[in-house]
Amino acid sequence: MAKQPTIITCAVTGSIHTPTMSDTLPLTQNQIAEQAIAAAEAGASILHLHTRDPDDFRPSVEPDHYAPILGRVKQSTDAVLNITTGGAPTMLIKERIKAATKFSPEMCSLNMGSMNFAFHPLAKRYDTWKYDWEKDYVEGSEANIFRNTFADIREAAETLVPHDIKFEHECYDVGHLYNLKYCMDVGLFKAPVFIQFIFGILGGIGPEVDNLIFMKRTADRLFGDDYRWSVLGAGGAQMPLATTASQMGGNVRVGMEDSLLINRGELAESNAQQVTKVRRIIEDLGCEVATPDQAREILALKGGDRVAF
């Protein structure tokens, strides 16, 4: 039996990395749109999108900050657009679902449990900062609890499921898989679900291959054939874990939300550079990269003609 094509998701900007950390991190709406389009042209069939405040480039969830990105990317590419409901760890679920509620995308992310979500060690790498909010934001993550209670998950599901949105269920540890199973058992989500295994965030499971195998075995036991899966490795784990996942029959996520690097110690020039690299690895190892339409079929998406942008 032929292998199913591998879906590449590109997460373009995120909420962890700040302007000081890389001169090529897309910050403006124009930069985010341009890099998203280039990533799609390089082979990403799903674009996972955050936005930023146009004044000082801190993370934002305001629909007005999404609108120019969504319209331009939709006009320029057939890629599936996936709007975050993670936002930033400092935001409440009511804020984080506003854009998805307004724009009714084909997909949006949804974190499957509360956790310590910390990136404060990054602050030690920088002596000066481009914007006055950055240092406090990064250092302050030591005290963050990224809240995603069962009530929060229910609120997101009940608000967004009527839009026929497919969730990228972000699972940062094995307990999050059990949370998802419970939510399916009580009728919040229907199969097939799409799970993003996330490794290497401080506060979540570590980026070892043993942990990937453990998460996959646990998901097999809990969900059987009722799920599709992808792997996100943070920082330097991005390409090694993506390579392993692709050979295990999974899908992959790259992008400057998850890692600013293209090689060890070398900052990426763009999101497209990361997509190009992982596509080359996947294809050189004998796998096919999914087109946007193939991704829609694999994940049972509603189609780009049913979004509200």
mmCIF file of C-alpha atoms in Angstrom:
data_model
loop_
_atom_site.group_PDB
_atom_site.id
_atom_site.type_symbol
_atom_site.label_atom_id
_atom_site.label_comp_id
_atom_site.label_asym_id
_atom_site.label_seq_id
_atom_site.Cartn_x
_atom_site.Cartn_y
_atom_site.Cartn_z
ATOM 1 C CA MET A 1 0.000 0.000 0.000
ATOM 2 C CA ALA A 2 1.349 3.432 -0.957
ATOM 3 C CA LYS A 3 2.212 5.798 1.868
ATOM 4 C CA GLN A 4 -0.164 8.668 2.473
ATOM 5 C CA PRO A 5 1.326 12.015 1.418
ATOM 6 C CA THR A 6 2.970 13.997 4.206
ATOM 7 C CA ILE A 7 1.264 17.260 5.167
ATOM 8 C CA ILE A 8 3.629 20.137 5.909
ATOM 9 C CA THR A 9 2.223 22.811 8.221
ATOM 10 C CA CYS A 10 4.116 26.089 8.502
ATOM 11 C CA ALA A 11 3.624 28.176 11.659
ATOM 12 C CA VAL A 12 4.690 31.597 10.482
ATOM 13 C CA THR A 13 5.266 33.872 13.497
ATOM 14 C CA GLY A 14 3.731 32.681 16.789
ATOM 15 C CA SER A 15 3.811 34.412 20.175
ATOM 16 C CA ILE A 16 7.027 33.207 21.815
ATOM 17 C CA HIS A 17 9.681 34.858 19.704
ATOM 18 C CA THR A 18 10.069 38.621 19.902
ATOM 19 C CA PRO A 19 11.507 41.167 17.434
ATOM 20 C CA THR A 20 14.945 41.225 19.078
ATOM 21 C CA MET A 21 15.461 37.501 18.552
ATOM 22 C CA SER A 22 15.633 37.541 14.752
ATOM 23 C CA ASP A 23 15.659 40.240 12.100
ATOM 24 C CA THR A 24 13.842 37.876 9.719
ATOM 25 C CA LEU A 25 10.938 37.006 12.034
ATOM 26 C CA PRO A 26 7.819 38.331 10.263
ATOM 27 C CA LEU A 27 6.168 41.039 12.346
ATOM 28 C CA THR A 28 4.037 43.334 10.195
ATOM 29 C CA GLN A 29 0.864 42.131 8.534
ATOM 30 C CA ASN A 30 2.609 42.527 5.189
ATOM 31 C CA GLN A 31 5.622 40.476 6.290
ATOM 32 C CA ILE A 32 3.445 37.736 7.771
ATOM 33 C CA ALA A 33 1.405 37.501 4.569
ATOM 34 C CA GLU A 34 4.486 37.527 2.329
ATOM 35 C CA GLN A 35 6.227 34.806 4.322
ATOM 36 C CA ALA A 36 3.059 32.717 4.507
ATOM 37 C CA ILE A 37 2.632 32.873 0.731
ATOM 38 C CA ALA A 38 6.282 31.973 0.167
ATOM 39 C CA ALA A 39 5.969 29.040 2.582
ATOM 40 C CA ALA A 40 2.969 27.740 0.635
ATOM 41 C CA GLU A 41 4.884 28.073 -2.613
ATOM 42 C CA ALA A 42 7.723 26.089 -1.022
ATOM 43 C CA GLY A 43 5.390 23.204 -0.161
ATOM 44 C CA ALA A 44 3.378 23.957 2.980
ATOM 45 C CA SER A 45 -0.232 22.927 2.497
ATOM 46 C CA ILE A 46 -1.381 24.351 5.877
ATOM 47 C CA LEU A 47 -0.433 27.800 7.167
ATOM 48 C CA HIS A 48 -0.809 28.204 10.939
ATOM 49 C CA LEU A 49 -1.287 31.909 11.589
ATOM 50 C CA HIS A 50 -0.805 34.288 14.487
ATOM 51 C CA THR A 51 -0.851 38.066 14.138
ATOM 52 C CA ARG A 52 0.844 40.974 15.895
ATOM 53 C CA ASP A 53 0.040 44.504 16.966
ATOM 54 C CA PRO A 54 1.173 46.804 14.131
ATOM 55 C CA ASP A 55 2.467 49.424 16.575
ATOM 56 C CA ASP A 56 4.993 47.448 18.634
ATOM 57 C CA PHE A 57 4.650 43.886 17.246
ATOM 58 C CA ARG A 58 3.598 42.227 20.486
ATOM 59 C CA PRO A 59 1.297 39.175 20.036
ATOM 60 C CA SER A 60 -2.285 40.065 19.135
ATOM 61 C CA VAL A 61 -5.551 38.211 18.602
ATOM 62 C CA GLU A 62 -7.540 41.160 17.253
ATOM 63 C CA PRO A 63 -9.567 40.280 14.142
ATOM 64 C CA ASP A 64 -8.610 43.610 12.562
ATOM 65 C CA HIS A 65 -4.967 42.540 12.750
ATOM 66 C CA TYR A 66 -5.784 39.259 10.997
ATOM 67 C CA ALA A 67 -7.960 40.627 8.194
ATOM 68 C CA PRO A 68 -5.234 41.958 5.852
ATOM 69 C CA ILE A 69 -3.229 38.744 6.241
ATOM 70 C CA LEU A 70 -6.097 36.361 5.573
ATOM 71 C CA GLY A 71 -7.431 38.169 2.540
ATOM 72 C CA ARG A 72 -4.068 38.481 0.851
ATOM 73 C CA VAL A 73 -2.951 34.913 1.544
ATOM 74 C CA LYS A 74 -6.275 33.468 0.359
ATOM 75 C CA GLN A 75 -6.016 35.404 -2.896
ATOM 76 C CA SER A 76 -2.446 34.250 -3.502
ATOM 77 C CA THR A 77 -2.465 30.575 -2.536
ATOM 78 C CA ASP A 78 -4.717 27.542 -2.190
ATOM 79 C CA ALA A 79 -3.201 26.600 1.178
ATOM 80 C CA VAL A 80 -5.399 25.757 4.149
ATOM 81 C CA LEU A 81 -5.433 28.660 6.616
ATOM 82 C CA ASN A 82 -5.340 27.725 10.292
ATOM 83 C CA ILE A 83 -5.965 30.497 12.860
ATOM 84 C CA THR A 84 -4.550 30.065 16.344
ATOM 85 C CA THR A 85 -6.776 29.966 19.407
ATOM 86 C CA GLY A 86 -3.618 29.687 21.502
ATOM 87 C CA GLY A 87 -2.834 33.362 21.054
ATOM 88 C CA ALA A 88 -0.354 33.989 23.848
ATOM 89 C CA PRO A 89 -0.155 32.332 27.293
ATOM 90 C CA THR A 90 -1.279 35.580 28.943
ATOM 91 C CA MET A 91 -4.650 35.666 27.144
ATOM 92 C CA LEU A 92 -8.033 34.215 28.129
ATOM 93 C CA ILE A 93 -9.996 31.881 25.873
ATOM 94 C CA LYS A 94 -12.669 34.519 25.153
ATOM 95 C CA GLU A 95 -9.988 36.706 23.561
ATOM 96 C CA ARG A 96 -8.261 33.849 21.795
ATOM 97 C CA ILE A 97 -11.301 32.574 19.873
ATOM 98 C CA LYS A 98 -12.491 35.963 18.554
ATOM 99 C CA ALA A 99 -10.720 35.784 15.208
ATOM 100 C CA ALA A 100 -11.733 32.188 14.492
ATOM 101 C CA THR A 101 -15.346 33.034 15.348
ATOM 102 C CA LYS A 102 -15.343 35.974 12.941
ATOM 103 C CA PHE A 103 -13.479 34.420 10.021
ATOM 104 C CA SER A 104 -14.650 30.779 10.231
ATOM 105 C CA PRO A 105 -11.431 29.262 8.844
ATOM 106 C CA GLU A 106 -11.032 25.682 7.715
ATOM 107 C CA MET A 107 -8.848 24.978 10.751
ATOM 108 C CA CYS A 108 -7.789 26.453 14.063
ATOM 109 C CA SER A 109 -5.503 25.252 16.831
ATOM 110 C CA LEU A 110 -6.739 24.283 20.276
ATOM 111 C CA ASN A 111 -4.524 23.507 23.265
ATOM 112 C CA MET A 112 -5.699 20.425 25.131
ATOM 113 C CA GLY A 113 -4.691 21.285 28.678
ATOM 114 C CA SER A 114 -3.381 23.865 31.111
ATOM 115 C CA MET A 115 0.374 23.869 31.672
ATOM 116 C CA ASN A 116 3.424 25.796 32.734
ATOM 117 C CA PHE A 117 4.442 27.378 29.415
ATOM 118 C CA ALA A 118 7.808 29.035 29.907
ATOM 119 C CA PHE A 119 10.468 30.536 27.697
ATOM 120 C CA HIS A 120 12.146 32.839 30.214
ATOM 121 C CA PRO A 121 15.628 31.293 29.737
ATOM 122 C CA LEU A 122 15.720 33.039 26.341
ATOM 123 C CA ALA A 123 15.997 36.398 28.104
ATOM 124 C CA LYS A 124 19.566 35.655 29.174
ATOM 125 C CA ARG A 125 20.708 35.666 25.545
ATOM 126 C CA TYR A 126 20.043 39.365 24.969
ATOM 127 C CA ASP A 127 21.600 42.437 26.540
ATOM 128 C CA THR A 128 19.439 44.971 24.698
ATOM 129 C CA TRP A 129 15.926 44.811 23.313
ATOM 130 C CA LYS A 130 14.292 46.525 20.349
ATOM 131 C CA TYR A 131 10.993 47.211 22.188
ATOM 132 C CA ASP A 132 10.367 47.942 25.846
ATOM 133 C CA TRP A 133 7.740 45.204 26.256
ATOM 134 C CA GLU A 134 9.953 42.317 25.175
ATOM 135 C CA LYS A 135 12.148 41.719 28.232
ATOM 136 C CA ASP A 136 9.284 41.701 30.738
ATOM 137 C CA TYR A 137 7.201 39.509 28.419
ATOM 138 C CA VAL A 138 9.945 36.895 28.046
ATOM 139 C CA GLU A 139 11.128 36.954 31.672
ATOM 140 C CA GLY A 140 7.539 36.953 32.899
ATOM 141 C CA SER A 141 6.829 33.606 31.265
ATOM 142 C CA GLU A 142 8.502 31.977 34.297
ATOM 143 C CA ALA A 143 5.258 32.729 36.161
ATOM 144 C CA ASN A 144 2.910 31.741 33.328
ATOM 145 C CA ILE A 145 0.200 29.175 33.627
ATOM 146 C CA PHE A 146 -1.193 28.677 30.143
ATOM 147 C CA ARG A 147 -4.827 28.194 31.020
ATOM 148 C CA ASN A 148 -6.816 25.670 28.980
ATOM 149 C CA THR A 149 -9.286 24.165 31.427
ATOM 150 C CA PHE A 150 -12.025 21.745 30.441
ATOM 151 C CA ALA A 151 -14.422 24.697 30.637
ATOM 152 C CA ASP A 152 -12.188 26.681 28.268
ATOM 153 C CA ILE A 153 -12.001 23.761 25.835
ATOM 154 C CA ARG A 154 -15.772 23.362 25.969
ATOM 155 C CA GLU A 155 -16.272 27.076 25.299
ATOM 156 C CA ALA A 156 -13.997 26.935 22.269
ATOM 157 C CA ALA A 157 -15.635 23.773 20.958
ATOM 158 C CA GLU A 158 -19.214 24.931 21.431
ATOM 159 C CA THR A 159 -18.429 28.288 19.823
ATOM 160 C CA LEU A 160 -16.427 27.009 16.872
ATOM 161 C CA VAL A 161 -17.793 23.539 16.059
ATOM 162 C CA PRO A 162 -20.922 25.056 14.419
ATOM 163 C CA HIS A 163 -18.502 26.707 11.953
ATOM 164 C CA ASP A 164 -17.379 23.206 10.851
ATOM 165 C CA ILE A 165 -13.805 24.046 11.801
ATOM 166 C CA LYS A 166 -11.287 21.222 12.113
ATOM 167 C CA PHE A 167 -9.114 21.623 15.194
ATOM 168 C CA GLU A 168 -5.376 21.144 15.336
ATOM 169 C CA HIS A 169 -5.425 19.614 18.832
ATOM 170 C CA GLU A 170 -2.120 20.714 20.357
ATOM 171 C CA CYS A 171 -0.911 18.122 22.870
ATOM 172 C CA TYR A 172 2.174 19.137 24.867
ATOM 173 C CA ASP A 173 2.204 16.068 27.087
ATOM 174 C CA VAL A 174 0.625 12.656 27.359
ATOM 175 C CA GLY A 175 -2.134 13.846 29.715
ATOM 176 C CA HIS A 176 -3.409 16.109 26.968
ATOM 177 C CA LEU A 177 -4.194 13.018 24.888
ATOM 178 C CA TYR A 178 -6.399 11.722 27.689
ATOM 179 C CA ASN A 179 -8.057 15.142 27.920
ATOM 180 C CA LEU A 180 -8.868 14.937 24.209
ATOM 181 C CA LYS A 181 -10.254 11.418 24.589
ATOM 182 C CA TYR A 182 -12.537 12.595 27.393
ATOM 183 C CA CYS A 183 -13.727 15.508 25.253
ATOM 184 C CA MET A 184 -14.506 13.142 22.395
ATOM 185 C CA ASP A 185 -16.357 10.794 24.752
ATOM 186 C CA VAL A 186 -18.643 13.634 25.883
ATOM 187 C CA GLY A 187 -19.310 14.694 22.309
ATOM 188 C CA LEU A 188 -17.268 17.878 21.947
ATOM 189 C CA PHE A 189 -15.210 16.632 18.990
ATOM 190 C CA LYS A 190 -15.872 14.121 16.232
ATOM 191 C CA ALA A 191 -13.470 11.739 14.534
ATOM 192 C CA PRO A 192 -11.182 11.908 12.743
ATOM 193 C CA VAL A 193 -9.353 14.370 14.997
ATOM 194 C CA PHE A 194 -6.027 15.949 14.032
ATOM 195 C CA ILE A 195 -3.416 15.837 16.797
ATOM 196 C CA GLN A 196 -0.255 17.945 16.877
ATOM 197 C CA PHE A 197 2.276 16.255 19.158
ATOM 198 C CA ILE A 198 4.442 19.061 20.594
ATOM 199 C CA PHE A 199 7.891 18.432 22.031
ATOM 200 C CA GLY A 200 10.489 20.675 23.623
ATOM 201 C CA ILE A 201 8.480 23.479 25.227
ATOM 202 C CA LEU A 202 9.599 24.119 28.816
ATOM 203 C CA GLY A 203 6.658 22.847 30.848
ATOM 204 C CA GLY A 204 5.769 20.115 28.351
ATOM 205 C CA ILE A 205 7.220 16.768 27.302
ATOM 206 C CA GLY A 206 10.839 16.722 26.144
ATOM 207 C CA PRO A 207 11.990 16.378 22.513
ATOM 208 C CA GLU A 208 13.316 12.812 22.633
ATOM 209 C CA VAL A 209 12.369 10.192 20.049
ATOM 210 C CA ASP A 210 11.345 7.870 22.899
ATOM 211 C CA ASN A 211 8.698 10.424 23.858
ATOM 212 C CA LEU A 212 7.405 10.621 20.290
ATOM 213 C CA ILE A 213 7.030 6.843 20.211
ATOM 214 C CA PHE A 214 5.307 6.903 23.607
ATOM 215 C CA MET A 215 2.871 9.648 22.537
ATOM 216 C CA LYS A 216 2.110 7.813 19.283
ATOM 217 C CA ARG A 217 1.497 4.490 21.055
ATOM 218 C CA THR A 218 -0.760 6.201 23.574
ATOM 219 C CA ALA A 219 -2.748 7.890 20.806
ATOM 220 C CA ASP A 220 -3.068 4.577 18.956
ATOM 221 C CA ARG A 221 -4.493 2.991 22.074
ATOM 222 C CA LEU A 222 -6.899 5.851 22.796
ATOM 223 C CA PHE A 223 -8.066 6.732 19.283
ATOM 224 C CA GLY A 224 -7.377 3.743 17.041
ATOM 225 C CA ASP A 225 -8.002 4.801 13.438
ATOM 226 C CA ASP A 226 -9.945 7.901 14.502
ATOM 227 C CA TYR A 227 -7.054 10.350 14.347
ATOM 228 C CA ARG A 228 -4.424 11.880 12.087
ATOM 229 C CA TRP A 229 -1.202 13.203 13.562
ATOM 230 C CA SER A 230 1.670 15.597 13.106
ATOM 231 C CA VAL A 231 4.830 16.492 15.027
ATOM 232 C CA LEU A 232 6.216 19.835 16.149
ATOM 233 C CA GLY A 233 9.718 19.934 17.608
ATOM 234 C CA ALA A 234 10.670 23.229 19.242
ATOM 235 C CA GLY A 235 14.011 24.899 18.576
ATOM 236 C CA GLY A 236 16.809 22.593 17.507
ATOM 237 C CA ALA A 237 14.479 19.564 17.658
ATOM 238 C CA GLN A 238 12.454 20.843 14.697
ATOM 239 C CA MET A 239 14.128 19.046 11.802
ATOM 240 C CA PRO A 240 15.200 15.836 13.600
ATOM 241 C CA LEU A 241 11.690 15.156 14.929
ATOM 242 C CA ALA A 242 10.066 16.160 11.629
ATOM 243 C CA THR A 243 12.318 13.683 9.830
ATOM 244 C CA THR A 244 11.444 10.910 12.281
ATOM 245 C CA ALA A 245 7.720 11.652 12.132
ATOM 246 C CA SER A 246 7.669 11.589 8.337
ATOM 247 C CA GLN A 247 9.245 8.135 8.364
ATOM 248 C CA MET A 248 6.701 6.916 10.935
ATOM 249 C CA GLY A 249 3.821 7.873 8.646
ATOM 250 C CA GLY A 250 3.027 11.180 10.356
ATOM 251 C CA ASN A 251 2.817 14.754 9.209
ATOM 252 C CA VAL A 252 5.141 17.611 10.150
ATOM 253 C CA ARG A 253 5.073 21.219 11.304
ATOM 254 C CA VAL A 254 7.887 23.711 10.867
ATOM 255 C CA GLY A 255 8.043 27.499 10.896
ATOM 256 C CA MET A 256 9.501 30.421 12.800
ATOM 257 C CA GLU A 257 6.857 30.176 15.518
ATOM 258 C CA ASP A 258 8.495 26.928 16.591
ATOM 259 C CA SER A 259 12.160 27.540 15.763
ATOM 260 C CA LEU A 260 14.192 30.513 14.564
ATOM 261 C CA LEU A 261 16.921 28.192 13.248
ATOM 262 C CA ILE A 262 17.703 26.551 9.931
ATOM 263 C CA ASN A 263 20.811 24.760 11.231
ATOM 264 C CA ARG A 264 22.409 24.538 14.665
ATOM 265 C CA GLY A 265 23.440 28.083 15.618
ATOM 266 C CA GLU A 266 22.240 29.558 12.308
ATOM 267 C CA LEU A 267 19.121 31.741 12.133
ATOM 268 C CA ALA A 268 16.649 30.948 9.369
ATOM 269 C CA GLU A 269 16.288 33.475 6.583
ATOM 270 C CA SER A 270 12.551 32.816 6.285
ATOM 271 C CA ASN A 271 9.755 30.356 6.895
ATOM 272 C CA ALA A 272 10.051 29.222 3.294
ATOM 273 C CA GLN A 273 13.653 28.186 3.913
ATOM 274 C CA GLN A 274 12.503 25.838 6.672
ATOM 275 C CA VAL A 275 9.700 24.439 4.493
ATOM 276 C CA THR A 276 12.115 23.906 1.605
ATOM 277 C CA LYS A 277 14.512 22.021 3.877
ATOM 278 C CA VAL A 278 11.921 19.710 5.402
ATOM 279 C CA ARG A 279 10.347 19.073 2.000
ATOM 280 C CA ARG A 280 13.724 18.070 0.604
ATOM 281 C CA ILE A 281 14.275 15.697 3.517
ATOM 282 C CA ILE A 282 10.824 14.135 3.143
ATOM 283 C CA GLU A 283 11.153 13.647 -0.598
ATOM 284 C CA ASP A 284 14.761 12.430 -0.428
ATOM 285 C CA LEU A 285 13.604 9.739 2.001
ATOM 286 C CA GLY A 286 10.986 8.528 -0.460
ATOM 287 C CA CYS A 287 7.805 10.217 0.723
ATOM 288 C CA GLU A 288 5.422 12.492 -1.161
ATOM 289 C CA VAL A 289 4.462 15.949 0.123
ATOM 290 C CA ALA A 290 0.702 16.618 0.241
ATOM 291 C CA THR A 291 -0.912 19.329 -1.827
ATOM 292 C CA PRO A 292 -3.516 21.561 -0.157
ATOM 293 C CA ASP A 293 -6.339 19.540 -1.729
ATOM 294 C CA GLN A 294 -4.799 16.293 -0.525
ATOM 295 C CA ALA A 295 -4.498 17.785 2.967
ATOM 296 C CA ARG A 296 -8.178 18.733 2.837
ATOM 297 C CA GLU A 297 -9.101 15.178 1.908
ATOM 298 C CA ILE A 298 -6.851 13.563 4.539
ATOM 299 C CA LEU A 299 -8.209 15.797 7.320
ATOM 300 C CA ALA A 300 -11.822 15.962 6.083
ATOM 301 C CA LEU A 301 -11.881 19.766 5.889
ATOM 302 C CA LYS A 302 -14.862 21.834 4.783
ATOM 303 C CA GLY A 303 -13.018 23.594 1.950
ATOM 304 C CA GLY A 304 -11.723 27.078 1.299
ATOM 305 C CA ASP A 305 -15.009 28.180 -0.269
ATOM 306 C CA ARG A 306 -16.737 28.041 3.125
ATOM 307 C CA VAL A 307 -14.585 30.468 5.078
ATOM 308 C CA ALA A 308 -15.677 34.010 5.975
ATOM 309 C CA PHE A 309 -12.801 35.989 4.511
#
